XYZ file of C-alpha atoms in Angstrom:
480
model
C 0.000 0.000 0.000
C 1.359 3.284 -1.052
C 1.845 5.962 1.179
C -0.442 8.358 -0.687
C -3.493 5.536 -0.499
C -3.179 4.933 3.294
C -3.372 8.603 3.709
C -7.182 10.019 4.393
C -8.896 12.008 1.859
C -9.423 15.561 3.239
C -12.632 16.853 1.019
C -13.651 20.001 -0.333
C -17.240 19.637 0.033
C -19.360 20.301 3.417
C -21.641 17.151 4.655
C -24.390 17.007 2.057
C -27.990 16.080 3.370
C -26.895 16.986 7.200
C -29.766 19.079 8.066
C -33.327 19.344 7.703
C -35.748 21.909 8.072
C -35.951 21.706 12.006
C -32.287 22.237 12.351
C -32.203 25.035 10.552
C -34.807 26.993 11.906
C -33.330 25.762 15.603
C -30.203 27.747 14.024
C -31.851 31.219 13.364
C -33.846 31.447 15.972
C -30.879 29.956 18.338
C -28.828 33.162 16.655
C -32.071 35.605 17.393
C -31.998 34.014 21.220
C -35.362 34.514 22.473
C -34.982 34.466 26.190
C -32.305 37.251 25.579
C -33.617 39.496 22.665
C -37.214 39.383 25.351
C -35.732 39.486 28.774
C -32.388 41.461 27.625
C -33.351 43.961 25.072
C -37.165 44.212 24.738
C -36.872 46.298 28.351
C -34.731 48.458 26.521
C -37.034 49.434 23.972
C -40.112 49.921 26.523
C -38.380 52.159 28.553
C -36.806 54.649 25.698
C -39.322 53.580 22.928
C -42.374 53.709 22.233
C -43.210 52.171 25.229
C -46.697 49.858 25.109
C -46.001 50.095 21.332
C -43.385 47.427 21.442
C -45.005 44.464 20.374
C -46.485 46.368 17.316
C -43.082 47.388 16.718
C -42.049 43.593 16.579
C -44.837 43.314 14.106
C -43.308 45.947 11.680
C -39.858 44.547 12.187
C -41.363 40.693 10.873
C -43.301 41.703 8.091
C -39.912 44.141 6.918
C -37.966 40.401 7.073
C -40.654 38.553 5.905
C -41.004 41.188 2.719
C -37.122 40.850 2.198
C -37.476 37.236 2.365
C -39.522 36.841 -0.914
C -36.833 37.790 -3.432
C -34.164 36.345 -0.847
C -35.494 32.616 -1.154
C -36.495 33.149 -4.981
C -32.729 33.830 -5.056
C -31.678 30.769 -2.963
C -33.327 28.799 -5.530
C -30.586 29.890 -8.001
C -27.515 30.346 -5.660
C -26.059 27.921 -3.422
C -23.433 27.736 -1.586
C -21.698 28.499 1.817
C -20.936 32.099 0.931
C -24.926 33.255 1.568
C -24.618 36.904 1.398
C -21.376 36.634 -0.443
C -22.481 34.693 -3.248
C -25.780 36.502 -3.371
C -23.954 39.935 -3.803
C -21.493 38.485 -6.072
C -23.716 37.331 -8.692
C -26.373 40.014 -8.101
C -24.035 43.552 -8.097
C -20.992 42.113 -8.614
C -17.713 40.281 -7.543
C -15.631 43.534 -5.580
C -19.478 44.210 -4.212
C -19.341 40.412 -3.296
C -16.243 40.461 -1.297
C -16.893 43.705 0.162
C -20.156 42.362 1.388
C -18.411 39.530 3.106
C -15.898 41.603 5.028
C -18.884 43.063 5.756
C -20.454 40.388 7.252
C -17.127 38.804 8.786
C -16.658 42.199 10.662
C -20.630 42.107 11.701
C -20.784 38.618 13.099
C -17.424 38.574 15.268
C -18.882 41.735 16.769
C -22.169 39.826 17.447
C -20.446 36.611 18.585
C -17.692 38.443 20.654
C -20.713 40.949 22.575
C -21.983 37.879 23.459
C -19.341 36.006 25.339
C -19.001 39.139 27.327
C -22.483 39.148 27.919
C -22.294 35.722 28.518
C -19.136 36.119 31.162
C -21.257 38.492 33.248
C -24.315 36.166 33.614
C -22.314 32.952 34.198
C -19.736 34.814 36.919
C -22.540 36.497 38.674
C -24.875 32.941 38.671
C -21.289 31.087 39.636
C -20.169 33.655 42.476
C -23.040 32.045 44.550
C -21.889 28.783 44.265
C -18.774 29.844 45.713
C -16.661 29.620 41.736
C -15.936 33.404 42.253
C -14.125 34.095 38.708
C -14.131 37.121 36.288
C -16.017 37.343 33.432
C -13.324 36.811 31.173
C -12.700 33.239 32.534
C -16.396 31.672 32.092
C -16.311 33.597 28.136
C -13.192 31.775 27.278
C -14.497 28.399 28.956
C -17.364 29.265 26.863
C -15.371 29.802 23.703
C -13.271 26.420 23.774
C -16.783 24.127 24.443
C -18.458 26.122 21.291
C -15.356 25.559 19.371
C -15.484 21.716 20.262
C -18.667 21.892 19.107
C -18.170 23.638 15.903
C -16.002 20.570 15.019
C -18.340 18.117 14.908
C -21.236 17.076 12.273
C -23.246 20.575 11.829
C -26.308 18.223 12.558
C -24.596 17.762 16.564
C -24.800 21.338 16.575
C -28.172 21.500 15.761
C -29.817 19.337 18.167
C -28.021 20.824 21.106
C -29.343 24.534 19.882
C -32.715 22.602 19.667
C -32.572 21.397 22.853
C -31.789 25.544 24.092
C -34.215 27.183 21.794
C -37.141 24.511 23.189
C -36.209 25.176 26.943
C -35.927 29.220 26.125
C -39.595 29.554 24.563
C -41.124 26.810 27.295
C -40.426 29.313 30.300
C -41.286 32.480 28.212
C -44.391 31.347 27.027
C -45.327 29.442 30.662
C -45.193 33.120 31.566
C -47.015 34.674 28.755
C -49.450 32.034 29.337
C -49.759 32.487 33.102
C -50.487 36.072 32.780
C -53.409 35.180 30.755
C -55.217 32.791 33.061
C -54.428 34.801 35.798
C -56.605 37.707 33.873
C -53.865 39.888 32.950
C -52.814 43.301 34.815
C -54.729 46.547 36.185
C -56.060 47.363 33.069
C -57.696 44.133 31.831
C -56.896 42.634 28.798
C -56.117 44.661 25.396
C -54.906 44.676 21.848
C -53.574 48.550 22.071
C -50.507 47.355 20.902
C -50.818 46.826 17.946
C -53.217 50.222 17.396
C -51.167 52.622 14.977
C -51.388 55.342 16.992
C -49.551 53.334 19.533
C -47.590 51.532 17.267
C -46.285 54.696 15.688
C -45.725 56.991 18.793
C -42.955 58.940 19.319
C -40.356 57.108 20.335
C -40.870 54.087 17.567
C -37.144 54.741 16.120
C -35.797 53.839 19.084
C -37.682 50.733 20.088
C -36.765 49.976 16.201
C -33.262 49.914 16.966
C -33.736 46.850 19.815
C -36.498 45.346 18.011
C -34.360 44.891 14.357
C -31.250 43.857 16.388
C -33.062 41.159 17.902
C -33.552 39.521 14.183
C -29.724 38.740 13.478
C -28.918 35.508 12.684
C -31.650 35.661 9.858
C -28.699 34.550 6.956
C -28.177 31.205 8.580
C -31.000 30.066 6.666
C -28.911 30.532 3.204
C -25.448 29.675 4.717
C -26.211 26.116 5.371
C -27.719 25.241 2.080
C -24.622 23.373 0.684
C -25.619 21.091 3.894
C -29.341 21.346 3.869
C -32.042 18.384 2.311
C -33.639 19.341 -0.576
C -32.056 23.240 -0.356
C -34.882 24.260 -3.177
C -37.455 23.524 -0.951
C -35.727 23.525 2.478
C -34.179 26.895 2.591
C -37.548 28.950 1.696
C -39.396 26.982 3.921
C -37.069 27.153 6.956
C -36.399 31.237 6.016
C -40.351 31.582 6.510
C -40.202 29.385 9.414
C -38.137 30.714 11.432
C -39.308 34.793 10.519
C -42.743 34.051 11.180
C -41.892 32.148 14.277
C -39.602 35.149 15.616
C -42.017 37.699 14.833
C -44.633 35.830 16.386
C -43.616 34.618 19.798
C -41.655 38.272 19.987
C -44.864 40.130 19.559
C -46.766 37.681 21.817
C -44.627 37.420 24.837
C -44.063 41.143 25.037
C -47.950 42.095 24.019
C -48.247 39.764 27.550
C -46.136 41.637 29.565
C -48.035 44.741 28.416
C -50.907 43.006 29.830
C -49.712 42.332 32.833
C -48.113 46.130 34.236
C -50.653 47.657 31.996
C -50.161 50.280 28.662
C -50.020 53.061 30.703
C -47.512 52.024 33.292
C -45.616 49.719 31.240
C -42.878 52.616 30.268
C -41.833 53.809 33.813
C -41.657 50.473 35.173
C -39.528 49.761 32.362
C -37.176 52.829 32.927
C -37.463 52.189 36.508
C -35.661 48.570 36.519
C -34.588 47.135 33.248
C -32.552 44.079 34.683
C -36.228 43.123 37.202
C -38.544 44.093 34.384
C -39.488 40.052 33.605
C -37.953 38.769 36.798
C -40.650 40.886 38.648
C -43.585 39.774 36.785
C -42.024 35.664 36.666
C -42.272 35.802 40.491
C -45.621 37.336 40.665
C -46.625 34.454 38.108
C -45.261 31.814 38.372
C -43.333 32.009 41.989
C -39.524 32.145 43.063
C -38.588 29.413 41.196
C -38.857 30.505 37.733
C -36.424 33.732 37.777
C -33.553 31.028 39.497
C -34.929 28.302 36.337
C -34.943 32.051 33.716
C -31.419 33.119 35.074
C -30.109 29.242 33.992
C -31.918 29.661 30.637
C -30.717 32.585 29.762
C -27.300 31.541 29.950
C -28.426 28.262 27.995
C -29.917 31.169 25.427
C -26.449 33.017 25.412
C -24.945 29.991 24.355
C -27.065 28.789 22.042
C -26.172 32.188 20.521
C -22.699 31.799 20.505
C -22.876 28.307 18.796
C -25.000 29.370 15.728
C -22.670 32.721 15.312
C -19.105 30.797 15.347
C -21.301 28.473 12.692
C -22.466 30.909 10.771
C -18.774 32.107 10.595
C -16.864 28.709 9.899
C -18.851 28.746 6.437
C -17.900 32.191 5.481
C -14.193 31.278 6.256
C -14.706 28.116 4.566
C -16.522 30.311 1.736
C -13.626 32.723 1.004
C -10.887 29.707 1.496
C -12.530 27.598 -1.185
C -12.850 30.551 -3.852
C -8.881 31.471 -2.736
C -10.059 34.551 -1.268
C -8.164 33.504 1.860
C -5.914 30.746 2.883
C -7.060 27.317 0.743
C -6.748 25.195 4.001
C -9.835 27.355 5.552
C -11.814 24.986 2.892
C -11.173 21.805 3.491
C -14.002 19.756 5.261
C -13.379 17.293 8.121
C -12.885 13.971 6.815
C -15.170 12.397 9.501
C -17.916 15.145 10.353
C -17.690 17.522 6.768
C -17.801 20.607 8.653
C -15.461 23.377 8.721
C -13.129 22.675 11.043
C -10.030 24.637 9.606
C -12.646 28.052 9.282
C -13.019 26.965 13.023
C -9.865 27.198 14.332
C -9.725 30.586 12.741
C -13.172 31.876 13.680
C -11.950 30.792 17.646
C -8.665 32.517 17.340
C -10.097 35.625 16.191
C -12.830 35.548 18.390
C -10.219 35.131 21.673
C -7.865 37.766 20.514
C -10.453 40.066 20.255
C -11.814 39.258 23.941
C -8.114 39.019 25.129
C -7.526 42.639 24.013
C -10.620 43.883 26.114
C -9.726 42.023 29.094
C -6.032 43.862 28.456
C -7.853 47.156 28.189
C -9.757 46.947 31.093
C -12.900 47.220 29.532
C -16.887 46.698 31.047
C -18.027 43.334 29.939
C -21.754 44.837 29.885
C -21.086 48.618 28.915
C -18.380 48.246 26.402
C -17.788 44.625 25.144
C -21.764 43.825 24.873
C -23.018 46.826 23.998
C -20.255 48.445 21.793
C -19.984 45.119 19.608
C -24.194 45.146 19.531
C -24.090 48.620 17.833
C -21.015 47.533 15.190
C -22.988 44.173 14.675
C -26.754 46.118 14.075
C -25.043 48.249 11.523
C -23.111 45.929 10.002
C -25.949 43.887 9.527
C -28.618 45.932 7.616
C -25.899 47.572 5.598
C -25.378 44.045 4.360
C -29.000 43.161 3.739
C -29.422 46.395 1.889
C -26.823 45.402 -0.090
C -28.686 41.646 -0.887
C -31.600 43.610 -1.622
C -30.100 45.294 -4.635
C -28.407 42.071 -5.639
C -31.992 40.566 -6.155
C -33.165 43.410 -8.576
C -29.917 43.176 -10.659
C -29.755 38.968 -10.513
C -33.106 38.616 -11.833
C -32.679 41.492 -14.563
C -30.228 39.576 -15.963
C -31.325 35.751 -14.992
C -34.388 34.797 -16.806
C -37.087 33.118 -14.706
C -40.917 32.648 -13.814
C -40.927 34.720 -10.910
C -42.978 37.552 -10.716
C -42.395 41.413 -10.818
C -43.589 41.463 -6.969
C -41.089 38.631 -5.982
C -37.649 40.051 -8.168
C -38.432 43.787 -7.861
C -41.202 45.154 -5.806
C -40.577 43.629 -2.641
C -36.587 43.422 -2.620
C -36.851 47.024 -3.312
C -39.808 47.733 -0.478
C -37.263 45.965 1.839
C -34.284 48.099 0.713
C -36.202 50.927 1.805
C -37.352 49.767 5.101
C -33.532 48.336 5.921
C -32.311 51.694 4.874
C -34.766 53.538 7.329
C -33.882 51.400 9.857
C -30.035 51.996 9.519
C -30.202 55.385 9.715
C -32.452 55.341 12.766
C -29.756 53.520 14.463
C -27.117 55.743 13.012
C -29.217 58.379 14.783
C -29.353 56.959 17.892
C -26.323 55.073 18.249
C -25.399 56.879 21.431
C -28.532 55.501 23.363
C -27.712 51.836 21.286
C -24.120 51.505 22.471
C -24.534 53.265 25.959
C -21.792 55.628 25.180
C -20.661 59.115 23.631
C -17.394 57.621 22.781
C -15.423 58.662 18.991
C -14.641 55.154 18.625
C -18.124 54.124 18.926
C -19.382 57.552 16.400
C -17.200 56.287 14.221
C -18.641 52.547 13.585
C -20.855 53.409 10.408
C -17.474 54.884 9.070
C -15.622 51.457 9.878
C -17.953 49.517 8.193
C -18.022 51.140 4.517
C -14.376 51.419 4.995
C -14.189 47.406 5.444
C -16.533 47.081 2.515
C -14.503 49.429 0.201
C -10.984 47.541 1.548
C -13.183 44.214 -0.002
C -14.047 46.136 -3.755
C -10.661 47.077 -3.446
C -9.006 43.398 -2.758
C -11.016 42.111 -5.365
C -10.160 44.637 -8.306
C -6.518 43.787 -6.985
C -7.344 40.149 -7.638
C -8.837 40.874 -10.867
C -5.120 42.821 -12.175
C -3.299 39.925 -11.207
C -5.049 36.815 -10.782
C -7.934 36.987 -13.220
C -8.420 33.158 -13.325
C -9.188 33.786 -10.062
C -11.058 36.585 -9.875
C -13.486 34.746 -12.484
C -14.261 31.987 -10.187
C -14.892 34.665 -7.350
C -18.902 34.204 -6.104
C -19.453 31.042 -7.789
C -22.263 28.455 -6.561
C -20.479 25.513 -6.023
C -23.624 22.540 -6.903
């Protein structure tokens, strides 16, 4: 036997057929992580929003995604591929838009990822402290980081099931609440769908509950990213992006219509403002007794890293994308011989993703007020700057693909959305100050730091095109 024979074959290829329907949605609404975007941010947007408006703001928010998700699946019928937002760009605008697009997105989902393991190092030391593990922050998020990583390595379908597992648990205790506050007959002002009235919906304050309300929708490309892994991606991918808005939208509006219920539309506001971090807590105890803010507290640490598993994901594929295409190093695409997953992009994604922590813990900087909520604003930016982008994509694929779609699907709505995604960014360019908790250049600058990344990309790629145009023709390719 030659040496070359007894070697293993290292593939090129992620694990075709490795999830269904159910794991996908687990991983978008795993990314959107209910128990936090409700119990961590929905305060938030009572207390400096439009108060009792919220869940109608929720509403508008879902039916924004839901509007950019017509031309977005009719799209994923005709790209494939790891690359998601890459590819879609690519092929739609154009191959320096394409790689601009996924710096984009590489810059917006370490932010994401690495606000979360701060978030999730001030849960875990503060639930930990009592049980007499007194460690900083910093410890539990790199614990955190090395289980997610070992994670990452395996079959995406091990992955999925343990974010199922989370996501079930998360919605369980939010919607024994919701339900709770129902048979117990709601609040001091009965029951009511005010909510959702438009002159509610759209009181003053609606930009800013906007700004915690779209944030609490990232995560929405996983649906695309894992359709070089998904069964039957024609069908799968559409269904599971539907899935998983509708469900979002749905059990967001719901749980925090309840909580309305239960201090009341005219109170809700200042009890908000007047305790953010007991805002749920307070009602859970009044519910459902002591028990459930210890079982919440557990959960939402569950939710955080649930989170963190679908982001470092969601960023092994782009790595793997951009290795594959020779964007990057050609080892970040090779597939594990045993599981087909990414594990090169995840050695990467977890190096990146510790350097960046390491250099806050170096700096001396707030988990909560600078880690969290600085890398939320970058990440909310990033994000709808890069769905914008997708948006015009659609209108220029299908101007220049033939197919049976319909004006609505390939121009109307991608367009609608690109309006509402470009509203929405520039209400959180407006108040990023109230979004990242701070007054800070650094922060001012973010919006700056982002087109900068995605002009660096346009540039790299016209590079690419001077000297390596075999290359730069392959750039944004489906791979089938």
């Amino acid at each position: 036997m030659t040496l070359e024979a007894s070697m293993p074959v290292i593939p090129d290829r992620l694990a075709k057929n490795s999830v269904g329907l159910a794991h996908i949605v687990f991983f978008v609404v795993a990314a959107a992580a209910p128990l936090t975007a409700v119990v961590g941010a929905s305060p938030a947007a009572f207390a400096f929003g439009n108060g009792a408006g919220v869940p109608g703001a929720f509403v508008l928010a879902g039916l924004l995604y839901l509007v950019f998700s017509v031309g977005f699946t009719a799209m994923s019928r005709h790209v494939g591929g790891a690359g998601a937002f890459y590819t879609y760009i690519s092929q739609g605008v154009g191959k320096p838009a394409g790689v601009g697009g996924a710096l984009m997105a590489l810059v917006t989902y370490t932010a994401v990822q690495v606000a979360v393991y701060g978030l999730f190092g001030v849960f875990m030391a503060g639930a930990m402290a009592g049980l007499g593990a007194d460690l900083p922050w910093w410890a539990w998020s790199f614990a955190a980081l090395v289980v997610v990583h070992v994670c990452g390595q395996r079959n995406i379908a091990f992955s999925g099931a343990i974010l199922g597992v989370c996501m079930v648990a998360e919605i369980v205790i939010l919607l024994l609440l919701d339900l709770g506050i129902l048979f117990t007959g709601g609040g001091p002002e009965g029951f009511t769908m005010t909510s959702f009235a438009p002159a509610t919906v759209f009181a003053p304050g609606l930009g800013v509950a906007l700004v915690f309300v779209v944030g609490s929708f990232i995560g929405f490309e996983a649906t695309a990213i894992f359709g070089e892994e998904a069964e039957n991606p024609e069908k799968t991918i559409p269904r599971a992006t539907y899935v998983a808005v509708l469900l979002i939208t749905l059990f967001y509006a719901f749980s925090t219509w309840a909580i309305v219920q239960f201090y009341g539309p005219t109170k809700v506001q200042a009890v908000a403002g007047a305790g953010l971090e007991t805002f749920y807590f307070a009602a859970s105890d009044a519910i459902l007794g002591a028990w459930s803010s210890q079982v919440m507290n557990v959960l939402l640490i569950t939710s955080l890293f649930a989170c963190m598993l679908s982001f470092h994901n969601t960023l092994n594929r782009y790595f793997y994308a951009l290795g594959r295409e020779g964007l990057a190093h050609k080892a970040l695409g090779k597939a594990h011989a045993k599981h087909g997953s990414p594990h090169v992009a995840g050695w990467l994604q977890s190096a990146t993703a510790a350097l960046i922590l390491a250099l806050f813990v170096l700096g001396g900087a707030d988990p909560y007020a600078v880690v969290f909520s600085w890398m939320s604003a970058l990440a909310v930016i990033g994000i709808l700057a890069v769905q914008a982008l997708v948006c015009v994509a659609i209108v220029m694929f299908f101007r220049k693909t033939p197919s049976r779609h319909s004006v609505w699907t390939t121009t109307v709505a991608p367009i609608a959305a690109l309006v509402g995604l470009l509203g929405a960014l520039g209400l959180v360019i407006a108040n990023l100050s109230l979004l990242s908790g701070s007054e800070s250049l650094i922060v001012k600058a973010f919006p700056y730091v982002i087109v900068l990344v995605g002009l660096a990309g346009a540039g790299f790629a016209l590079r690419i095109k001077s000297s390596r145009p075999d290359l730069y023709a392959t750039l944004g390719k489906a791979f089938e």
